[in-house]
Short mmCIF file of C-alpha atoms and ligand atoms in Angstrom, two decimals:
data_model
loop_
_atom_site.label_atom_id
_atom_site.label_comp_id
_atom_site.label_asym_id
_atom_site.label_seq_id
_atom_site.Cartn_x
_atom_site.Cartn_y
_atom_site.Cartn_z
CA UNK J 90 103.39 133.75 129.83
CA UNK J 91 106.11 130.90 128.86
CA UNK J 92 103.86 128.69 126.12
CA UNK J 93 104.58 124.96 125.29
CA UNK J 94 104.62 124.76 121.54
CA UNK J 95 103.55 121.68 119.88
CA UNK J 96 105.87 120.53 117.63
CA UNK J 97 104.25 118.54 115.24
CA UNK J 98 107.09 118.04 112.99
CA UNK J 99 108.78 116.66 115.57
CA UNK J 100 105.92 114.33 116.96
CA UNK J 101 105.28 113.23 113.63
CA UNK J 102 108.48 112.11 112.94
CA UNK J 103 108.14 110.18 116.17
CA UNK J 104 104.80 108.11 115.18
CA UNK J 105 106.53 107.41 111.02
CA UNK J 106 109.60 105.63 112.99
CA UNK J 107 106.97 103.21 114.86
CA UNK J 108 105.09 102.62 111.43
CA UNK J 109 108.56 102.05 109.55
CA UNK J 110 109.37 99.88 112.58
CA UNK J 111 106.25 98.01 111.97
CA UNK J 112 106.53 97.98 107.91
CA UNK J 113 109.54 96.06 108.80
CA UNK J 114 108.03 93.29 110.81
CA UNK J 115 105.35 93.22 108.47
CA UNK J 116 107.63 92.81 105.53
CA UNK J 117 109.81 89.61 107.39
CA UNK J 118 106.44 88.08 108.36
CA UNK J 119 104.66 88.16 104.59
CA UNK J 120 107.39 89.04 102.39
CA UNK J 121 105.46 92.29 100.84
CA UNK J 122 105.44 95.71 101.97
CA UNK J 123 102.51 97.55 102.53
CA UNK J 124 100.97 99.40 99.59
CA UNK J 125 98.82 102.87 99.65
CA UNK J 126 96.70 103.87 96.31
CA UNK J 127 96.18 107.30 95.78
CA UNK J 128 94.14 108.57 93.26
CA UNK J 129 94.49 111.78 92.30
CA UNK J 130 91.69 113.72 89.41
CA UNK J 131 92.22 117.35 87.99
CA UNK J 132 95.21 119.23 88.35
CA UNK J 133 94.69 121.26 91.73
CA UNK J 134 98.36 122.55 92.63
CA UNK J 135 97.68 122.02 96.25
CA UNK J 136 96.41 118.40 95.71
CA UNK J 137 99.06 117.77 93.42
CA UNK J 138 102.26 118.54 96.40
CA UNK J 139 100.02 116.27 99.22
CA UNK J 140 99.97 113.55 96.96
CA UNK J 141 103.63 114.04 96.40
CA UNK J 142 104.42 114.22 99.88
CA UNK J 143 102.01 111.04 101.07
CA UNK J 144 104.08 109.09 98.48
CA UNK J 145 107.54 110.21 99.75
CA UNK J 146 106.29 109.76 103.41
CA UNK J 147 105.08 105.73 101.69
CA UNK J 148 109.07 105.31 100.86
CA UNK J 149 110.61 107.21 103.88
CA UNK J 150 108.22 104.25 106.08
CA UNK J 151 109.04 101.28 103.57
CA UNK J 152 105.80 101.26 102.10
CA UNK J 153 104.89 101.31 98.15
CA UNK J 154 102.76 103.60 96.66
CA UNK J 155 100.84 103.41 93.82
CA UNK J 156 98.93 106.50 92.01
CA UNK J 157 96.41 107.17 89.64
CA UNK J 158 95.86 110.28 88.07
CA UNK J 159 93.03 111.57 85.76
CA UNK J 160 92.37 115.23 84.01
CA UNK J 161 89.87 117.08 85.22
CA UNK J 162 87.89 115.70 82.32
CA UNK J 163 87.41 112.01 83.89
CA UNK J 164 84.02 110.07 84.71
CA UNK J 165 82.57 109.53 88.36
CA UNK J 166 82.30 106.24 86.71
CA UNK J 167 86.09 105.86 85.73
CA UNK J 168 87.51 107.02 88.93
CA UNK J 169 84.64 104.03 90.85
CA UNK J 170 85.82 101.41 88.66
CA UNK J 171 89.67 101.96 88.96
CA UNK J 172 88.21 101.79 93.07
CA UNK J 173 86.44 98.53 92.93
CA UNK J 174 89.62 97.18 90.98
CA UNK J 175 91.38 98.47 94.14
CA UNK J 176 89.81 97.22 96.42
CA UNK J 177 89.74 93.92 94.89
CA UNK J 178 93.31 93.85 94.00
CA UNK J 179 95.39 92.17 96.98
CA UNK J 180 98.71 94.14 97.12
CA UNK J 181 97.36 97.27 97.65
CA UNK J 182 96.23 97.20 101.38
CA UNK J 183 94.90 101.05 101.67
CA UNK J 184 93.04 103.66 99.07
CA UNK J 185 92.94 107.12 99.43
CA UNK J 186 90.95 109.99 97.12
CA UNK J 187 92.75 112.59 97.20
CA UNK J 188 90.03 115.64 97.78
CA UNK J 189 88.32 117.95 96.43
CA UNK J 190 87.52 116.54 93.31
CA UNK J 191 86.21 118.11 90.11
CA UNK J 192 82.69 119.30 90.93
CA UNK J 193 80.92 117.33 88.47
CA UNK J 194 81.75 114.53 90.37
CA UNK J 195 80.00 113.27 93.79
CA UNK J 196 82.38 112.72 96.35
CA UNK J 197 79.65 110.89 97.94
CA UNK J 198 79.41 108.44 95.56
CA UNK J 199 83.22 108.06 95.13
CA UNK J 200 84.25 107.75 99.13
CA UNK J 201 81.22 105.26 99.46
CA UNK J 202 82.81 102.81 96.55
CA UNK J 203 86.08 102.19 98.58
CA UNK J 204 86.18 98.99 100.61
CA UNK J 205 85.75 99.95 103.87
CA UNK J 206 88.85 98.00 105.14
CA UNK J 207 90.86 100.13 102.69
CA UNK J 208 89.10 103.48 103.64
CA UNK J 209 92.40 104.94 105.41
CA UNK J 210 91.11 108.35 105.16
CA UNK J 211 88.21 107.06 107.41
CA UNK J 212 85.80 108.66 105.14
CA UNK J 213 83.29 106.10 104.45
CA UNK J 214 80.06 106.44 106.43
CA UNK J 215 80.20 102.82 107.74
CA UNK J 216 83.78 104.27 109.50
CA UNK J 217 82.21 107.37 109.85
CA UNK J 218 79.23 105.21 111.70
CA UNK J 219 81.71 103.74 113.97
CA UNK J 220 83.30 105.75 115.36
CA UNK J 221 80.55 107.64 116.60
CA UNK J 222 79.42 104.70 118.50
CA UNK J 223 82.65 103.07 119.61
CA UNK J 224 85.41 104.00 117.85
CA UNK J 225 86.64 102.84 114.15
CA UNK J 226 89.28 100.63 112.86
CA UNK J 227 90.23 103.36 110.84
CA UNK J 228 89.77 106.81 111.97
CA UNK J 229 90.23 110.24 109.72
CA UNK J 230 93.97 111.35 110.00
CA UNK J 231 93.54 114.63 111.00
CA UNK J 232 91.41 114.62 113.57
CA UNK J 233 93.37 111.77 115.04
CA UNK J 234 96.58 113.64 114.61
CA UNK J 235 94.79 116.36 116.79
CA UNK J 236 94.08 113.85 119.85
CA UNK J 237 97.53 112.75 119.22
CA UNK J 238 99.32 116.52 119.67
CA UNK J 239 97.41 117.36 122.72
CA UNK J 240 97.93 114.06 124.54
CA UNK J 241 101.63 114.34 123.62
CA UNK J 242 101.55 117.85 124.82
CA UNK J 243 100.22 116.75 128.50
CA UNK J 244 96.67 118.45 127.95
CA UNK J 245 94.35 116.96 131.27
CA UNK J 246 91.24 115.92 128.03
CA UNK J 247 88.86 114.36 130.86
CA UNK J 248 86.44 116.53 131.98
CA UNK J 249 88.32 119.31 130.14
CA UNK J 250 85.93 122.07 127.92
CA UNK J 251 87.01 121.59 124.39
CA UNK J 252 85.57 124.30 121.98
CA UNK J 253 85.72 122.40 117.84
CA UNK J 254 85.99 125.27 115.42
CA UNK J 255 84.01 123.80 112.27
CA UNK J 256 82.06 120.88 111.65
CA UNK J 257 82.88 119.87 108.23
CA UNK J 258 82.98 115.91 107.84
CA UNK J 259 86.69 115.68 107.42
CA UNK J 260 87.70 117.36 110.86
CA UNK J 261 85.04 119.68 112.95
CA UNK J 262 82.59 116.45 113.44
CA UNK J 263 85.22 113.47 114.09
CA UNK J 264 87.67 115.61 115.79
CA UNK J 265 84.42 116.37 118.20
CA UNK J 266 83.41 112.52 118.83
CA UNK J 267 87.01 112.12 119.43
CA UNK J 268 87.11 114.37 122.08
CA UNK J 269 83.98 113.68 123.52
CA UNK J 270 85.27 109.57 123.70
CA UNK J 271 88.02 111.32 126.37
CA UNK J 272 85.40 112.86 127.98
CA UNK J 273 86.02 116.41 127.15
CA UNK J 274 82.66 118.79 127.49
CA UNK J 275 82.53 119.46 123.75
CA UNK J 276 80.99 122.62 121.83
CA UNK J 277 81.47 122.81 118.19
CA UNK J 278 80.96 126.32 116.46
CA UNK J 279 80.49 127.15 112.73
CA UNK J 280 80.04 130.39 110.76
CA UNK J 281 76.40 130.55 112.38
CA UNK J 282 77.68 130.47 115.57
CA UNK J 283 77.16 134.09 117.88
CA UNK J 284 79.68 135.32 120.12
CA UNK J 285 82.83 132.84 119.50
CA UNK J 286 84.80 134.58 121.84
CA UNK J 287 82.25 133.62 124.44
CA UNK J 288 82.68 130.11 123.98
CA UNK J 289 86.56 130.26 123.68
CA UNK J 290 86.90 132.25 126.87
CA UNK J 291 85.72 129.03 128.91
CA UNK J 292 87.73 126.52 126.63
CA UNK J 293 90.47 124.53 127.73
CA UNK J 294 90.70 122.86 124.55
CA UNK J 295 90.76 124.86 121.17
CA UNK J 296 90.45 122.65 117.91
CA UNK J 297 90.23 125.23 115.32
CA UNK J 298 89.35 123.74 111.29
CA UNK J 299 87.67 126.45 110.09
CA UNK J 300 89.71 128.23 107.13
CA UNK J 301 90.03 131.80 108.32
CA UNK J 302 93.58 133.18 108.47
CA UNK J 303 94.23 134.49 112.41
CA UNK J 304 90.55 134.66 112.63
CA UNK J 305 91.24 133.60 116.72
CA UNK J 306 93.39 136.31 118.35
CA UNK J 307 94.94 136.16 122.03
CA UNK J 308 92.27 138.38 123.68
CA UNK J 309 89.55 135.11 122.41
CA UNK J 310 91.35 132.58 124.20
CA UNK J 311 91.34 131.34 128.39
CA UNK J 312 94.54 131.76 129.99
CA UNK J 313 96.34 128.04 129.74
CA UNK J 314 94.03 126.96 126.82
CA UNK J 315 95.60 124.29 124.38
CA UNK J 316 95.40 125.37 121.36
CA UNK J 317 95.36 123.27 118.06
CA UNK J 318 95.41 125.14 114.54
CA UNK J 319 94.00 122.79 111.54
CA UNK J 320 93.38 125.47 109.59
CA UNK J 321 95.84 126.17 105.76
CA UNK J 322 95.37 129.22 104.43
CA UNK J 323 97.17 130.23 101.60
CA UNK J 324 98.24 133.95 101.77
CA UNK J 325 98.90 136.76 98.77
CA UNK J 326 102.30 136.69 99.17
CA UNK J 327 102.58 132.72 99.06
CA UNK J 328 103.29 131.99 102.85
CA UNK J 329 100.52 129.88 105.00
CA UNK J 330 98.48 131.04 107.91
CA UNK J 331 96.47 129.71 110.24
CA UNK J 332 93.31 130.32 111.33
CA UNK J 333 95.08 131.32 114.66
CA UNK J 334 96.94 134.62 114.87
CA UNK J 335 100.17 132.76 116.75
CA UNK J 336 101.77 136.08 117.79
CA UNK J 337 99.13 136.92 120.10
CA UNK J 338 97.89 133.78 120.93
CA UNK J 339 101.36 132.43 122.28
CA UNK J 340 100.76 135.23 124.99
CA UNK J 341 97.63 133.70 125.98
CA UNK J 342 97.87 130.02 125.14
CA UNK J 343 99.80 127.13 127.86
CA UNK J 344 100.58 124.93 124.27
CA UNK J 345 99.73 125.71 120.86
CA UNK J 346 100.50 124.37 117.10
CA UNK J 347 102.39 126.12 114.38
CA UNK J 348 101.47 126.21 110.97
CA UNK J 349 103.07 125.17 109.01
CA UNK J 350 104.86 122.13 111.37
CA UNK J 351 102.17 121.57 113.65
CA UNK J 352 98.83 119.29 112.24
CA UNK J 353 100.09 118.85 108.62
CA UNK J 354 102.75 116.75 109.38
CA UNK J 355 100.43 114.80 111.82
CA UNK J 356 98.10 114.00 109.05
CA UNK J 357 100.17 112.26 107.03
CA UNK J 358 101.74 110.39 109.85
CA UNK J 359 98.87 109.36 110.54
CA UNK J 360 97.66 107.83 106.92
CA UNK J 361 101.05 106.17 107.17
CA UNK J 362 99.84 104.66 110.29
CA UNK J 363 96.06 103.63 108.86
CA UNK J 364 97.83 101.95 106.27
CA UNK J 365 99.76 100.13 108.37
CA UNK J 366 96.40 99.05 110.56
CA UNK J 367 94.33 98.15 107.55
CA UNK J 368 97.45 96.02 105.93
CA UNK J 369 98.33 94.30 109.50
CA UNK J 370 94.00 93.55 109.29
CA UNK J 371 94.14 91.81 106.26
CA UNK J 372 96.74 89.96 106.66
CA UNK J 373 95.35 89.07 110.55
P1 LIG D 634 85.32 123.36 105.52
O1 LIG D 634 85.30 124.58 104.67
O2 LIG D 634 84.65 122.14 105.05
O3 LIG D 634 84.70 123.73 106.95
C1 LIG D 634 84.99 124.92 107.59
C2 LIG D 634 84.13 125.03 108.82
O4 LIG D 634 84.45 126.24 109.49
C3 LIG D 634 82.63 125.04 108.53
O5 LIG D 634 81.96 124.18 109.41
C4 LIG D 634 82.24 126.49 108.74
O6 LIG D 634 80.93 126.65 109.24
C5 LIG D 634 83.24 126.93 109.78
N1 LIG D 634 83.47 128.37 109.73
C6 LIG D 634 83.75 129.12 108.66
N2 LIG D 634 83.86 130.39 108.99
C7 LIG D 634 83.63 130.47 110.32
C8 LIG D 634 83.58 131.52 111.26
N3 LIG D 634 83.80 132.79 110.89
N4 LIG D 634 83.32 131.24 112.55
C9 LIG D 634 83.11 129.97 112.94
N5 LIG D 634 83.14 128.91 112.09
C10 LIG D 634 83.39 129.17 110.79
O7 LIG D 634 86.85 123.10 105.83
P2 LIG D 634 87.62 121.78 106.33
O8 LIG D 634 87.02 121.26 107.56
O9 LIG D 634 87.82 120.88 105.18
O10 LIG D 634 89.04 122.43 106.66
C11 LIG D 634 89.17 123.45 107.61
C12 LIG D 634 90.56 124.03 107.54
O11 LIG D 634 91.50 123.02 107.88
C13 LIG D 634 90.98 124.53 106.15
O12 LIG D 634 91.84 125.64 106.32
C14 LIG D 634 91.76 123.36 105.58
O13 LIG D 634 92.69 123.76 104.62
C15 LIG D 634 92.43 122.84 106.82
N6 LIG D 634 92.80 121.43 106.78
C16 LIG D 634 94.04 121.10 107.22
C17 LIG D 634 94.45 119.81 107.25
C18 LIG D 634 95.79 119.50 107.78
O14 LIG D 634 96.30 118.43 107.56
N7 LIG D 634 96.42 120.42 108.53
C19 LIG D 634 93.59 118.72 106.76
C20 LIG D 634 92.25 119.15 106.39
C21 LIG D 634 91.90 120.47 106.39
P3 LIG D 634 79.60 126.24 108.39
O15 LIG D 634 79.51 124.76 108.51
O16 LIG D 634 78.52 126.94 109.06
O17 LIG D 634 79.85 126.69 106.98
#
């Protein structure tokens, strides 16, 4: 069966011209560009190359970028009060904590202490809050780069049976209250979950986040189904899978994500486009 595959590279590239576009116009009307803090604590490898990139994507859009990096060693209480000086301090228009952090310290307590009009992660529970009930300001990237790839690809979301693959706080949950606002019939599974393949067989709509290299193979999926693959799993031999086995699903599928080049690059497109909303909002 001839597959559609999503190109996210491609897409992505497509949604940083519009922000660059408006980095411009927001850079003639108040003479600064718009500025992203990262902070970044302990000395995760994988951590360590997103930051990177989310700073070269800042330049590549005309943004600045700003980071802050602490050992592994650092306080819960020195990474909050370099936040409230954030989100006090004018210039910088968005925040973002780059995650997981070392264990001894609460993420909790650490996404709650950014300003909620600089939260372009969308992680704070107040954004969180809203866009359960009518949709945020600022919503997390990756779940909005998900909507974004499968209305690009053409999928029909109303009324459509979308099957969410996780329901961690950072994609399973949002990505399923997005998909729910288009009126998809939404069932989220986890690792409690009996008889996936039962629910994917009846799916239109396939987010997977759950962390499992190829863990969904062809034979799971409904004939047509649109497939999206969150999922990064680093592999022995270096390469990245993920969580859907491509090979066999690309039989089965009518669209489906790459990885890598299908929801990474989305995610970061989309920060660059938060921080674009949340500077464009404070400067009204
Ligand atoms: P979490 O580990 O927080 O959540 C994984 C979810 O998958 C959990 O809800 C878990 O269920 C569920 N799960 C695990 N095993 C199974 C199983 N066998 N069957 C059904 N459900 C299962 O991960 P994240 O949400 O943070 O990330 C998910 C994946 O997406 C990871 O690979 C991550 O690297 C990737 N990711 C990619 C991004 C991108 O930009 N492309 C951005 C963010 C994440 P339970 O709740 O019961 O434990």
């Amino acid at each position: 069966m001839a597959y559609q595959l999503i190109d996210g590279k491609a897409i992505a590239r497509e949604v940083r011209i519009e922000v660059k576009r408006r980095a411009n116009e927001f850079f003639i009307n108040t003479g600064v560009k718009p500025k992203l803090a990262v902070i970044l604590a302990g000395d995760n490898p994988a951590s360590q190359v997103y930051v990177a990139s989310k700073k070269k994507a800042c330049g590549w859009v005309g943004m600045e970028s700003a980071s802050y990096e602490f050992p592994s060693s650092v306080s819960e209480k020195e990474i909050i009060d370099t936040i409230y000086a954030l989100n006090e301090d004018k210039s910088v228009n968005g925040i973002l904590v780059q995650l997981p952090l070392p264990k001894h310290i609460s993420e909790e307590n650490v996404l709650r202490a950014v300003s909620k009009d600089k939260d372009v992660d969308g992680f704070h529970p107040m954004n969180a809050g809203e866009l359960m009930r009518k949709g945020a300001n600022l919503e997390p990237c990756t779940p909005a780069g998900c909507i974004y790839l499968l209305k690009k690809a053409g999928a029909l979301l109303s009324g459509a049976n979308a099957v969410v693959i996780g329901r961690s706080n950072i994609v399973g949950k949002p990505v399923a209250m997005m998909l729910l606002r288009e009126n998809c019939t939404v069932t989220i599974c986890h690792s409690k979950t009996k008889n996936l393949k039962d629910y994917l067989q009846n799916a239109d709509i396939v987010v997977s986040a759950m962390g499992r290299a190829r863990a969904i193979t062809g034979d799971m999926l409904k004939k047509g189904a649109y497939v999206i693959d969150v999922g990064i799993n680093r592999m022995e031999d270096g390469t990245i899978a993920g969580d859907v086995d491509f090979e066999s699903a690309k039989e089965v599928a009518g669209a489906i994500t790459p990885v890598p080049g299908g929801v990474g690059p989305m995610t970061i497109a989309m920060l660059m486009n938060n921080t674009m909303i949340a500077a464009e909002k404070q400067y009204g």
